[in-house]
Amino acid sequence: MPQIQSFDLLLRNARLRGGQGLQDIAVRQGRIAAIGPALAGTAVVEEDAGGRLVLPGLVDTHIHLDKSCLLCRCRDAGGGLKGAIAAVSGLKRSFTVEDVYQRGARTLERAITQGTMHMRAHVELDPLVGLRSFEAMTRLKRDYAFAVDLSICVFPQEGMTHDPAVELLLIQALAEGADLLGGCPYTDADPSLQMERIFALAVAHDVDLDFHLDFDLDPSWSHLEEICRRTMAAGWQGRVAVGHATKLAAIDDAALARMIVLLAEAGVGVTALPATDLYLNGRDLKHRAPRGVAPLHLLAEGGVTVSVATNNVLNPFTPFGDGSLIRMGNLYANLMHLGPESFGDCLDMVSTGAARLMRIADYGIRVGGWADLIVLDADDEADAFGGIAVPLMGFKHGRKSFARPAATLLR
């Protein structure tokens, strides 16, 4: 008689992307042990997906938990990027570890129940806030590890080269467990020197890089080519990403084609942040404002790794947000005039493509991969993405990490 297999979790009747028929997913020791129809075996926990679509846990490559949920403190920020930076800068001195933790936890919990299981949090370091926000992020990383893998990216939002203390704070954060470095050259008095110093720190500490870059619609200048050149010079291909890059929405076709080739050659990933990019860009043109969001689908066609992410939630940079990456991908598809034939590609921007940008190992629904799974309230990909389906439950490394019962009509 064949031996009956035993599992930690059996998720029955799951519908997978690109698959035919319902599948069971078996999990052992946090990893997917088997996938197939009507799997035989016993499990400590058995759940029924009920024919609904099951995706790997979603990946948010760019979010600012440290300055989320600030609307109650600065409703009138004056509009625009400079006004938002100034408004938050005025508040940072009063940030406490507990304050940042509580606001970050509120946003993080929303994201978790919307299906996010991997997240890169960009955390500001400067003499105003010191390491208080970073300390709060390290606590959040530990306390919410049951549901999400939180990667901490420390960066100088308000410049670096003007004050040696900023670089010392970055080095201290790396020594205390920061996962990677970011940069924000367009706010620095010497953008090129900031890029030089950030790359040097990354190489010295062997960490990846993620820059805020080219965040306006003026095509007359750009830092993106310099980032690509420095990436190749450092041998950091595949380890550098940029967020925003909204100038890519303003350059002509020939210039865009050249940038796509350069980005692909340098292995530099690009993240669009639709909610923030739409809200802050093009204000001077009023009702004629352009979309102002990097055309990721065109970059992806040229071999560039791309992702869509949240960025800011309920603050002067973006006074909106519920943590839903599917909603963010849906917003991107809407503004780029992408129809159902592209829904799968847009889902990749918050899942497989985003995981590739963050270099997440063993991601995806396959035997041997981590059992990070979400069950959506939809039975196919088009309905899930087009209808912004909510996740009904999630499993982090095979352990149920959240549940949201489906809505019921009471007639």
mmCIF file of C-alpha atoms in Angstrom:
data_model
loop_
_atom_site.group_PDB
_atom_site.id
_atom_site.type_symbol
_atom_site.label_atom_id
_atom_site.label_comp_id
_atom_site.label_asym_id
_atom_site.label_seq_id
_atom_site.Cartn_x
_atom_site.Cartn_y
_atom_site.Cartn_z
ATOM 1 C CA MET A 1 0.000 0.000 0.000
ATOM 2 C CA PRO A 2 1.361 3.464 -0.884
ATOM 3 C CA GLN A 3 2.141 5.626 2.125
ATOM 4 C CA ILE A 4 -0.344 8.446 2.732
ATOM 5 C CA GLN A 5 1.449 11.774 2.676
ATOM 6 C CA SER A 6 1.066 14.210 5.529
ATOM 7 C CA PHE A 7 1.151 17.981 5.096
ATOM 8 C CA ASP A 8 0.922 21.053 7.269
ATOM 9 C CA LEU A 9 -1.661 22.656 4.960
ATOM 10 C CA LEU A 10 -3.882 21.490 2.119
ATOM 11 C CA LEU A 11 -5.531 24.327 0.195
ATOM 12 C CA ARG A 12 -8.216 22.646 -1.875
ATOM 13 C CA ASN A 13 -9.955 23.732 -5.083
ATOM 14 C CA ALA A 14 -7.681 26.593 -6.023
ATOM 15 C CA ARG A 15 -7.770 28.198 -9.443
ATOM 16 C CA LEU A 16 -4.297 29.200 -10.641
ATOM 17 C CA ARG A 17 -3.247 31.689 -13.282
ATOM 18 C CA GLY A 18 -2.895 30.059 -16.662
ATOM 19 C CA GLY A 19 -4.041 26.697 -15.358
ATOM 20 C CA GLN A 20 -6.940 24.460 -16.294
ATOM 21 C CA GLY A 21 -9.204 22.935 -13.711
ATOM 22 C CA LEU A 22 -9.094 23.215 -9.956
ATOM 23 C CA GLN A 23 -5.867 22.393 -8.138
ATOM 24 C CA ASP A 24 -4.934 21.514 -4.567
ATOM 25 C CA ILE A 25 -1.833 23.063 -3.027
ATOM 26 C CA ALA A 26 -0.026 21.062 -0.347
ATOM 27 C CA VAL A 27 2.403 22.739 2.048
ATOM 28 C CA ARG A 28 5.065 21.274 4.277
ATOM 29 C CA GLN A 29 7.502 23.260 6.446
ATOM 30 C CA GLY A 30 6.508 26.542 4.866
ATOM 31 C CA ARG A 31 7.067 25.465 1.273
ATOM 32 C CA ILE A 32 4.828 24.118 -1.451
ATOM 33 C CA ALA A 33 5.270 20.347 -1.495
ATOM 34 C CA ALA A 34 2.783 19.385 -4.215
ATOM 35 C CA ILE A 35 0.267 20.882 -6.655
ATOM 36 C CA GLY A 36 -2.384 18.835 -8.404
ATOM 37 C CA PRO A 37 -6.068 17.996 -8.675
ATOM 38 C CA ALA A 38 -7.606 16.194 -5.693
ATOM 39 C CA LEU A 39 -4.311 15.496 -3.924
ATOM 40 C CA ALA A 40 -4.341 12.512 -1.613
ATOM 41 C CA GLY A 41 -3.044 12.999 1.892
ATOM 42 C CA THR A 42 -3.795 14.367 5.318
ATOM 43 C CA ALA A 43 -3.055 17.821 6.703
ATOM 44 C CA VAL A 44 -2.946 19.568 10.042
ATOM 45 C CA VAL A 45 -5.018 22.340 8.429
ATOM 46 C CA GLU A 46 -7.279 21.991 5.415
ATOM 47 C CA GLU A 47 -8.900 24.995 3.703
ATOM 48 C CA ASP A 48 -11.182 25.239 0.692
ATOM 49 C CA ALA A 49 -10.542 28.006 -1.850
ATOM 50 C CA GLY A 50 -13.928 27.261 -3.379
ATOM 51 C CA GLY A 51 -12.775 27.590 -6.974
ATOM 52 C CA ARG A 52 -11.423 31.087 -6.408
ATOM 53 C CA LEU A 53 -8.238 32.503 -7.902
ATOM 54 C CA VAL A 54 -5.123 31.971 -5.801
ATOM 55 C CA LEU A 55 -2.080 34.182 -6.318
ATOM 56 C CA PRO A 56 1.322 34.366 -4.668
ATOM 57 C CA GLY A 57 1.486 37.023 -1.954
ATOM 58 C CA LEU A 58 1.766 40.471 -3.540
ATOM 59 C CA VAL A 59 4.967 42.537 -3.519
ATOM 60 C CA ASP A 60 5.091 46.275 -2.717
ATOM 61 C CA THR A 61 8.490 47.516 -3.852
ATOM 62 C CA HIS A 62 8.154 51.120 -2.661
ATOM 63 C CA ILE A 63 6.223 52.469 0.325
ATOM 64 C CA HIS A 64 6.827 55.105 3.030
ATOM 65 C CA LEU A 65 5.431 53.707 6.262
ATOM 66 C CA ASP A 66 7.296 56.273 8.356
ATOM 67 C CA LYS A 67 5.297 59.222 7.021
ATOM 68 C CA SER A 68 1.951 57.551 6.335
ATOM 69 C CA CYS A 69 -1.292 58.659 8.019
ATOM 70 C CA LEU A 70 -0.251 62.282 8.561
ATOM 71 C CA LEU A 71 -3.281 64.026 7.063
ATOM 72 C CA CYS A 72 -4.657 65.006 10.449
ATOM 73 C CA ARG A 73 -1.444 66.980 11.110
ATOM 74 C CA CYS A 74 -0.936 68.771 7.799
ATOM 75 C CA ARG A 75 -4.035 68.966 5.625
ATOM 76 C CA ASP A 76 -2.873 72.141 3.857
ATOM 77 C CA ALA A 77 0.567 71.362 2.471
ATOM 78 C CA GLY A 78 0.433 73.899 -0.345
ATOM 79 C CA GLY A 79 0.336 71.280 -3.108
ATOM 80 C CA GLY A 80 3.125 69.946 -5.245
ATOM 81 C CA LEU A 81 6.257 68.000 -4.393
ATOM 82 C CA LYS A 82 8.110 70.868 -2.692
ATOM 83 C CA GLY A 83 5.107 71.648 -0.514
ATOM 84 C CA ALA A 84 4.741 68.011 0.533
ATOM 85 C CA ILE A 85 8.441 67.691 1.398
ATOM 86 C CA ALA A 86 8.321 70.929 3.409
ATOM 87 C CA ALA A 87 5.159 69.900 5.271
ATOM 88 C CA VAL A 88 6.576 66.544 6.378
ATOM 89 C CA SER A 89 9.979 68.088 7.142
ATOM 90 C CA GLY A 90 8.250 70.430 9.564
ATOM 91 C CA LEU A 91 6.787 67.465 11.419
ATOM 92 C CA LYS A 92 9.774 65.112 11.545
ATOM 93 C CA ARG A 93 11.447 66.713 14.542
ATOM 94 C CA SER A 94 8.391 65.767 16.635
ATOM 95 C CA PHE A 95 8.294 62.145 15.413
ATOM 96 C CA THR A 96 8.777 59.590 18.171
ATOM 97 C CA VAL A 97 9.512 55.909 17.765
ATOM 98 C CA GLU A 98 6.059 55.038 19.088
ATOM 99 C CA ASP A 99 4.335 57.558 16.819
ATOM 100 C CA VAL A 100 6.028 56.214 13.692
ATOM 101 C CA TYR A 101 5.375 52.649 14.822
ATOM 102 C CA GLN A 102 1.646 53.215 15.341
ATOM 103 C CA ARG A 103 1.130 55.020 12.032
ATOM 104 C CA GLY A 104 3.269 52.496 10.188
ATOM 105 C CA ALA A 105 1.403 49.579 11.765
ATOM 106 C CA ARG A 106 -1.936 51.042 10.685
ATOM 107 C CA THR A 107 -0.799 51.186 7.061
ATOM 108 C CA LEU A 108 1.023 47.869 7.230
ATOM 109 C CA GLU A 109 -2.051 46.047 8.539
ATOM 110 C CA ARG A 110 -4.142 47.468 5.707
ATOM 111 C CA ALA A 111 -1.583 46.254 3.182
ATOM 112 C CA ILE A 112 -1.422 42.788 4.742
ATOM 113 C CA THR A 113 -5.195 42.328 4.530
ATOM 114 C CA GLN A 114 -5.018 43.466 0.890
ATOM 115 C CA GLY A 115 -2.655 40.589 0.117
ATOM 116 C CA THR A 116 0.813 42.147 0.426
ATOM 117 C CA MET A 117 3.403 39.694 1.753
ATOM 118 C CA HIS A 118 6.652 41.376 0.710
ATOM 119 C CA MET A 119 7.346 45.069 1.157
ATOM 120 C CA ARG A 120 10.250 47.482 0.715
ATOM 121 C CA ALA A 121 9.831 50.387 3.146
ATOM 122 C CA HIS A 122 11.778 53.544 2.310
ATOM 123 C CA VAL A 123 12.767 55.285 5.543
ATOM 124 C CA GLU A 124 14.064 58.862 5.786
ATOM 125 C CA LEU A 125 17.261 59.498 7.748
ATOM 126 C CA ASP A 126 18.483 63.012 8.564
ATOM 127 C CA PRO A 127 19.419 65.066 11.644
ATOM 128 C CA LEU A 128 15.770 66.105 12.088
ATOM 129 C CA VAL A 129 14.497 62.588 12.740
ATOM 130 C CA GLY A 130 17.736 60.781 13.515
ATOM 131 C CA LEU A 131 17.247 57.013 13.710
ATOM 132 C CA ARG A 132 13.808 57.144 15.354
ATOM 133 C CA SER A 133 11.859 56.186 12.215
ATOM 134 C CA PHE A 134 14.399 53.463 11.448
ATOM 135 C CA GLU A 135 14.019 52.056 14.968
ATOM 136 C CA ALA A 136 10.238 51.943 14.496
ATOM 137 C CA MET A 137 10.684 50.094 11.174
ATOM 138 C CA THR A 138 12.920 47.470 12.761
ATOM 139 C CA ARG A 139 10.194 46.847 15.363
ATOM 140 C CA LEU A 140 7.532 46.591 12.667
ATOM 141 C CA LYS A 141 9.723 44.181 10.712
ATOM 142 C CA ARG A 142 9.992 41.926 13.754
ATOM 143 C CA ASP A 143 6.407 42.223 15.005
ATOM 144 C CA TYR A 144 4.736 41.589 11.636
ATOM 145 C CA ALA A 145 7.064 38.880 10.341
ATOM 146 C CA PHE A 146 4.193 36.393 10.731
ATOM 147 C CA ALA A 147 2.474 38.056 7.761
ATOM 148 C CA VAL A 148 4.965 40.074 5.699
ATOM 149 C CA ASP A 149 8.669 40.201 4.865
ATOM 150 C CA LEU A 150 9.590 43.845 5.428
ATOM 151 C CA SER A 151 12.775 45.113 3.800
ATOM 152 C CA ILE A 152 14.110 48.449 5.089
ATOM 153 C CA CYS A 153 15.636 50.919 2.628
ATOM 154 C CA VAL A 154 17.223 53.948 4.340
ATOM 155 C CA PHE A 155 17.695 57.118 2.299
ATOM 156 C CA PRO A 156 18.307 60.903 2.581
ATOM 157 C CA GLN A 157 15.067 62.591 1.464
ATOM 158 C CA GLU A 158 16.335 66.131 2.021
ATOM 159 C CA GLY A 159 19.877 65.932 0.720
ATOM 160 C CA MET A 160 23.106 64.356 1.893
ATOM 161 C CA THR A 161 26.188 66.177 0.648
ATOM 162 C CA HIS A 162 25.521 69.352 2.645
ATOM 163 C CA ASP A 163 25.868 67.600 6.017
ATOM 164 C CA PRO A 164 28.329 64.776 6.868
ATOM 165 C CA ALA A 165 25.974 63.687 9.664
ATOM 166 C CA VAL A 166 23.541 62.303 7.090
ATOM 167 C CA GLU A 167 26.042 59.825 5.690
ATOM 168 C CA LEU A 168 27.010 58.772 9.209
ATOM 169 C CA LEU A 169 23.346 58.031 9.961
ATOM 170 C CA LEU A 170 23.097 55.874 6.829
ATOM 171 C CA ILE A 171 26.212 53.934 7.847
ATOM 172 C CA GLN A 172 24.887 53.449 11.382
ATOM 173 C CA ALA A 173 21.538 52.179 10.069
ATOM 174 C CA LEU A 174 23.322 49.687 7.814
ATOM 175 C CA ALA A 175 25.330 48.484 10.803
ATOM 176 C CA GLU A 176 22.092 48.053 12.758
ATOM 177 C CA GLY A 177 20.278 45.989 10.157
ATOM 178 C CA ALA A 178 19.019 48.180 7.304
ATOM 179 C CA ASP A 179 18.635 45.972 4.224
ATOM 180 C CA LEU A 180 19.552 48.421 1.470
ATOM 181 C CA LEU A 181 20.249 52.042 0.586
ATOM 182 C CA GLY A 182 18.248 54.620 -1.297
ATOM 183 C CA GLY A 183 18.968 58.033 -2.706
ATOM 184 C CA CYS A 184 17.155 61.194 -3.729
ATOM 185 C CA PRO A 185 19.550 63.156 -5.959
ATOM 186 C CA TYR A 186 17.034 65.745 -7.125
ATOM 187 C CA THR A 187 16.798 67.239 -3.619
ATOM 188 C CA ASP A 188 20.575 67.422 -3.121
ATOM 189 C CA ALA A 189 22.733 70.493 -3.736
ATOM 190 C CA ASP A 190 25.166 68.180 -5.575
ATOM 191 C CA PRO A 191 23.140 65.331 -7.154
ATOM 192 C CA SER A 192 26.124 63.676 -8.843
ATOM 193 C CA LEU A 193 28.144 63.611 -5.635
ATOM 194 C CA GLN A 194 25.224 62.071 -3.775
ATOM 195 C CA MET A 195 25.009 59.304 -6.380
ATOM 196 C CA GLU A 196 28.759 58.749 -6.125
ATOM 197 C CA ARG A 197 28.645 58.468 -2.326
ATOM 198 C CA ILE A 198 25.550 56.236 -2.284
ATOM 199 C CA PHE A 199 27.085 53.822 -4.788
ATOM 200 C CA ALA A 200 30.331 53.744 -2.801
ATOM 201 C CA LEU A 201 28.428 52.914 0.389
ATOM 202 C CA ALA A 202 26.442 50.196 -1.392
ATOM 203 C CA VAL A 203 29.578 48.525 -2.712
ATOM 204 C CA ALA A 204 31.349 48.811 0.640
ATOM 205 C CA HIS A 205 28.398 47.256 2.494
ATOM 206 C CA ASP A 206 27.295 44.903 -0.327
ATOM 207 C CA VAL A 207 23.680 46.102 -0.438
ATOM 208 C CA ASP A 208 21.199 46.853 -3.199
ATOM 209 C CA LEU A 209 20.114 50.373 -4.176
ATOM 210 C CA ASP A 210 16.743 52.008 -4.818
ATOM 211 C CA PHE A 211 16.672 55.687 -5.841
ATOM 212 C CA HIS A 212 13.937 58.302 -5.987
ATOM 213 C CA LEU A 213 14.673 59.758 -9.388
ATOM 214 C CA ASP A 214 13.556 62.154 -12.136
ATOM 215 C CA PHE A 215 10.335 63.118 -10.407
ATOM 216 C CA ASP A 216 8.959 65.819 -12.732
ATOM 217 C CA LEU A 217 7.927 66.239 -16.366
ATOM 218 C CA ASP A 218 10.836 68.391 -17.594
ATOM 219 C CA PRO A 219 12.598 66.389 -20.345
ATOM 220 C CA SER A 220 15.528 68.814 -20.578
ATOM 221 C CA TRP A 221 17.560 67.068 -17.863
ATOM 222 C CA SER A 222 17.727 63.660 -16.199
ATOM 223 C CA HIS A 223 19.767 61.679 -13.680
ATOM 224 C CA LEU A 224 18.698 58.313 -15.090
ATOM 225 C CA GLU A 225 21.567 57.939 -17.549
ATOM 226 C CA GLU A 226 24.092 58.644 -14.802
ATOM 227 C CA ILE A 227 22.473 56.022 -12.578
ATOM 228 C CA CYS A 228 22.775 53.482 -15.399
ATOM 229 C CA ARG A 229 26.425 54.379 -16.028
ATOM 230 C CA ARG A 230 27.301 54.144 -12.339
ATOM 231 C CA THR A 231 25.443 50.831 -12.045
ATOM 232 C CA MET A 232 27.514 49.265 -14.811
ATOM 233 C CA ALA A 233 30.753 50.775 -13.517
ATOM 234 C CA ALA A 234 30.112 49.297 -10.062
ATOM 235 C CA GLY A 235 29.055 45.910 -11.463
ATOM 236 C CA TRP A 236 25.698 46.371 -9.708
ATOM 237 C CA GLN A 237 23.497 45.214 -12.612
ATOM 238 C CA GLY A 238 20.254 43.712 -11.326
ATOM 239 C CA ARG A 239 20.760 45.339 -7.924
ATOM 240 C CA VAL A 240 19.569 48.892 -8.649
ATOM 241 C CA ALA A 241 16.044 50.239 -8.983
ATOM 242 C CA VAL A 242 14.563 53.693 -9.402
ATOM 243 C CA GLY A 243 11.169 54.956 -8.319
ATOM 244 C CA HIS A 244 9.031 57.564 -10.093
ATOM 245 C CA ALA A 245 11.180 58.248 -13.221
ATOM 246 C CA THR A 246 8.230 60.296 -14.462
ATOM 247 C CA LYS A 247 10.405 62.098 -16.997
ATOM 248 C CA LEU A 248 10.013 58.913 -19.062
ATOM 249 C CA ALA A 249 6.419 60.035 -19.610
ATOM 250 C CA ALA A 250 7.582 63.363 -21.075
ATOM 251 C CA ILE A 251 10.394 62.442 -23.472
ATOM 252 C CA ASP A 252 9.931 61.770 -27.194
ATOM 253 C CA ASP A 253 9.763 58.328 -28.773
ATOM 254 C CA ALA A 254 13.405 58.212 -29.843
ATOM 255 C CA ALA A 255 14.672 59.256 -26.418
ATOM 256 C CA LEU A 256 12.407 56.691 -24.728
ATOM 257 C CA ALA A 257 13.687 53.941 -27.019
ATOM 258 C CA ARG A 258 17.295 54.843 -26.117
ATOM 259 C CA MET A 259 16.501 54.855 -22.397
ATOM 260 C CA ILE A 260 14.817 51.474 -22.582
ATOM 261 C CA VAL A 261 17.930 49.971 -24.181
ATOM 262 C CA LEU A 262 20.177 51.598 -21.562
ATOM 263 C CA LEU A 263 17.991 50.492 -18.627
ATOM 264 C CA ALA A 264 17.892 46.914 -19.905
ATOM 265 C CA GLU A 265 21.659 46.864 -20.489
ATOM 266 C CA ALA A 266 22.344 48.255 -17.003
ATOM 267 C CA GLY A 267 19.836 45.955 -15.334
ATOM 268 C CA VAL A 268 18.160 48.917 -13.604
ATOM 269 C CA GLY A 269 14.567 48.266 -12.552
ATOM 270 C CA VAL A 270 11.853 50.937 -12.645
ATOM 271 C CA THR A 271 8.926 51.365 -10.261
ATOM 272 C CA ALA A 272 5.948 53.567 -11.074
ATOM 273 C CA LEU A 273 3.927 55.019 -8.219
ATOM 274 C CA PRO A 274 0.678 55.948 -9.964
ATOM 275 C CA ALA A 275 -1.246 57.504 -7.082
ATOM 276 C CA THR A 276 1.567 59.900 -6.123
ATOM 277 C CA ASP A 277 2.812 60.505 -9.657
ATOM 278 C CA LEU A 278 -0.680 61.488 -10.826
ATOM 279 C CA TYR A 279 -1.402 63.610 -7.772
ATOM 280 C CA LEU A 280 1.809 65.675 -7.784
ATOM 281 C CA ASN A 281 2.748 65.986 -11.456
ATOM 282 C CA GLY A 282 1.438 68.454 -14.032
ATOM 283 C CA ARG A 283 -0.301 70.782 -11.594
ATOM 284 C CA ASP A 284 0.807 73.870 -13.504
ATOM 285 C CA LEU A 285 -1.176 72.689 -16.550
ATOM 286 C CA LYS A 286 -4.416 72.432 -14.541
ATOM 287 C CA HIS A 287 -7.151 70.683 -16.583
ATOM 288 C CA ARG A 288 -4.611 69.852 -19.341
ATOM 289 C CA ALA A 289 -2.344 67.923 -16.972
ATOM 290 C CA PRO A 290 -0.687 64.868 -18.604
ATOM 291 C CA ARG A 291 -0.696 61.430 -17.051
ATOM 292 C CA GLY A 292 2.847 61.845 -15.732
ATOM 293 C CA VAL A 293 3.480 58.153 -15.014
ATOM 294 C CA ALA A 294 6.376 56.122 -16.435
ATOM 295 C CA PRO A 295 5.165 53.797 -19.247
ATOM 296 C CA LEU A 296 6.180 50.552 -17.576
ATOM 297 C CA HIS A 297 4.527 48.289 -20.145
ATOM 298 C CA LEU A 298 6.773 49.715 -22.868
ATOM 299 C CA LEU A 299 9.836 49.288 -20.658
ATOM 300 C CA ALA A 300 8.867 45.683 -19.922
ATOM 301 C CA GLU A 301 8.593 44.952 -23.651
ATOM 302 C CA GLY A 302 12.221 46.063 -23.928
ATOM 303 C CA GLY A 303 13.428 43.727 -21.178
ATOM 304 C CA VAL A 304 13.390 46.139 -18.227
ATOM 305 C CA THR A 305 12.255 44.801 -14.844
ATOM 306 C CA VAL A 306 9.292 46.894 -13.681
ATOM 307 C CA SER A 307 6.870 47.178 -10.778
ATOM 308 C CA VAL A 308 3.904 49.237 -9.624
ATOM 309 C CA ALA A 309 3.869 50.238 -5.957
ATOM 310 C CA THR A 310 2.047 52.266 -3.316
ATOM 311 C CA ASN A 311 4.549 54.975 -2.282
ATOM 312 C CA ASN A 312 2.560 57.193 0.120
ATOM 313 C CA VAL A 313 -0.702 56.690 2.011
ATOM 314 C CA LEU A 314 -2.820 59.448 3.576
ATOM 315 C CA ASN A 315 -0.190 62.187 3.680
ATOM 316 C CA PRO A 316 0.635 65.391 1.744
ATOM 317 C CA PHE A 317 2.357 63.407 -1.015
ATOM 318 C CA THR A 318 -0.739 61.233 -1.564
ATOM 319 C CA PRO A 319 -3.876 61.910 0.487
ATOM 320 C CA PHE A 320 -5.391 58.600 -0.642
ATOM 321 C CA GLY A 321 -4.735 54.900 -0.233
ATOM 322 C CA ASP A 322 -6.034 51.629 1.187
ATOM 323 C CA GLY A 323 -2.942 49.464 0.701
ATOM 324 C CA SER A 324 -4.374 47.534 -2.261
ATOM 325 C CA LEU A 325 -1.731 46.725 -4.855
ATOM 326 C CA ILE A 326 -4.370 45.293 -7.164
ATOM 327 C CA ARG A 327 -6.112 48.675 -7.063
ATOM 328 C CA MET A 328 -2.780 50.358 -7.874
ATOM 329 C CA GLY A 329 -2.161 48.037 -10.803
ATOM 330 C CA ASN A 330 -5.721 48.628 -11.962
ATOM 331 C CA LEU A 331 -5.138 52.399 -11.798
ATOM 332 C CA TYR A 332 -2.009 51.997 -13.931
ATOM 333 C CA ALA A 333 -3.910 49.960 -16.527
ATOM 334 C CA ASN A 334 -6.691 52.568 -16.659
ATOM 335 C CA LEU A 335 -4.442 55.539 -17.222
ATOM 336 C CA MET A 336 -2.317 53.682 -19.808
ATOM 337 C CA HIS A 337 -5.407 52.557 -21.771
ATOM 338 C CA LEU A 338 -4.548 48.877 -21.256
ATOM 339 C CA GLY A 339 -7.374 46.399 -21.769
ATOM 340 C CA PRO A 340 -7.997 42.822 -20.611
ATOM 341 C CA GLU A 341 -5.267 41.501 -22.881
ATOM 342 C CA SER A 342 -2.765 43.278 -20.607
ATOM 343 C CA PHE A 343 -4.306 42.468 -17.215
ATOM 344 C CA GLY A 344 -1.890 39.592 -16.658
ATOM 345 C CA ASP A 345 1.109 41.812 -17.390
ATOM 346 C CA CYS A 346 -0.180 44.388 -14.902
ATOM 347 C CA LEU A 347 -0.673 41.704 -12.249
ATOM 348 C CA ASP A 348 2.959 40.747 -12.807
ATOM 349 C CA MET A 349 3.917 44.324 -11.878
ATOM 350 C CA VAL A 350 2.702 43.711 -8.312
ATOM 351 C CA SER A 351 3.744 40.067 -8.085
ATOM 352 C CA THR A 352 6.322 38.196 -10.180
ATOM 353 C CA GLY A 353 7.933 41.270 -11.742
ATOM 354 C CA ALA A 354 8.036 43.089 -8.420
ATOM 355 C CA ALA A 355 9.559 39.993 -6.783
ATOM 356 C CA ARG A 356 12.241 39.937 -9.473
ATOM 357 C CA LEU A 357 13.024 43.624 -8.836
ATOM 358 C CA MET A 358 13.455 42.906 -5.110
ATOM 359 C CA ARG A 359 15.389 39.695 -5.832
ATOM 360 C CA ILE A 360 13.059 37.589 -3.696
ATOM 361 C CA ALA A 361 14.170 33.959 -3.710
ATOM 362 C CA ASP A 362 11.764 31.041 -4.254
ATOM 363 C CA TYR A 363 8.789 33.266 -5.082
ATOM 364 C CA GLY A 364 5.674 31.988 -6.816
ATOM 365 C CA ILE A 365 3.219 29.111 -6.780
ATOM 366 C CA ARG A 366 5.433 26.172 -7.678
ATOM 367 C CA VAL A 367 6.749 23.101 -5.933
ATOM 368 C CA GLY A 368 9.639 24.141 -3.723
ATOM 369 C CA GLY A 369 8.564 27.785 -3.542
ATOM 370 C CA TRP A 370 7.541 29.509 -0.341
ATOM 371 C CA ALA A 371 3.860 28.981 0.447
ATOM 372 C CA ASP A 372 2.896 32.664 0.399
ATOM 373 C CA LEU A 373 -0.648 32.512 -0.952
ATOM 374 C CA ILE A 374 -3.712 34.747 -1.196
ATOM 375 C CA VAL A 375 -7.243 33.690 -2.151
ATOM 376 C CA LEU A 376 -9.117 36.375 -4.084
ATOM 377 C CA ASP A 377 -12.885 36.832 -4.203
ATOM 378 C CA ALA A 378 -12.950 36.043 -7.935
ATOM 379 C CA ASP A 379 -12.741 32.966 -10.099
ATOM 380 C CA ASP A 380 -10.566 34.254 -12.939
ATOM 381 C CA GLU A 381 -7.753 36.689 -13.609
ATOM 382 C CA ALA A 382 -9.741 39.214 -15.648
ATOM 383 C CA ASP A 383 -12.477 39.456 -13.027
ATOM 384 C CA ALA A 384 -9.961 39.701 -10.178
ATOM 385 C CA PHE A 385 -7.909 42.467 -11.753
ATOM 386 C CA GLY A 386 -10.657 44.367 -13.555
ATOM 387 C CA GLY A 387 -12.960 44.220 -10.537
ATOM 388 C CA ILE A 388 -10.239 44.878 -7.925
ATOM 389 C CA ALA A 389 -11.159 41.687 -6.080
ATOM 390 C CA VAL A 390 -10.397 41.652 -2.369
ATOM 391 C CA PRO A 391 -8.384 38.842 -0.793
ATOM 392 C CA LEU A 392 -10.486 36.598 1.443
ATOM 393 C CA MET A 393 -7.576 34.906 3.187
ATOM 394 C CA GLY A 394 -3.832 34.663 3.103
ATOM 395 C CA PHE A 395 -1.165 32.141 4.087
ATOM 396 C CA LYS A 396 2.368 33.241 4.937
ATOM 397 C CA HIS A 397 4.773 30.295 4.664
ATOM 398 C CA GLY A 398 1.707 28.075 4.850
ATOM 399 C CA ARG A 399 0.295 29.583 8.039
ATOM 400 C CA LYS A 400 -2.998 31.458 7.814
ATOM 401 C CA SER A 401 -2.106 35.101 8.416
ATOM 402 C CA PHE A 402 -5.389 36.936 7.757
ATOM 403 C CA ALA A 403 -9.010 36.294 6.854
ATOM 404 C CA ARG A 404 -11.796 38.470 5.487
ATOM 405 C CA PRO A 405 -15.155 36.754 5.014
ATOM 406 C CA ALA A 406 -16.828 37.379 1.679
ATOM 407 C CA ALA A 407 -19.649 39.913 1.696
ATOM 408 C CA THR A 408 -23.147 38.465 2.139
ATOM 409 C CA LEU A 409 -26.367 40.059 0.910
ATOM 410 C CA LEU A 410 -29.146 40.047 3.503
ATOM 411 C CA ARG A 411 -32.326 40.135 1.428
#
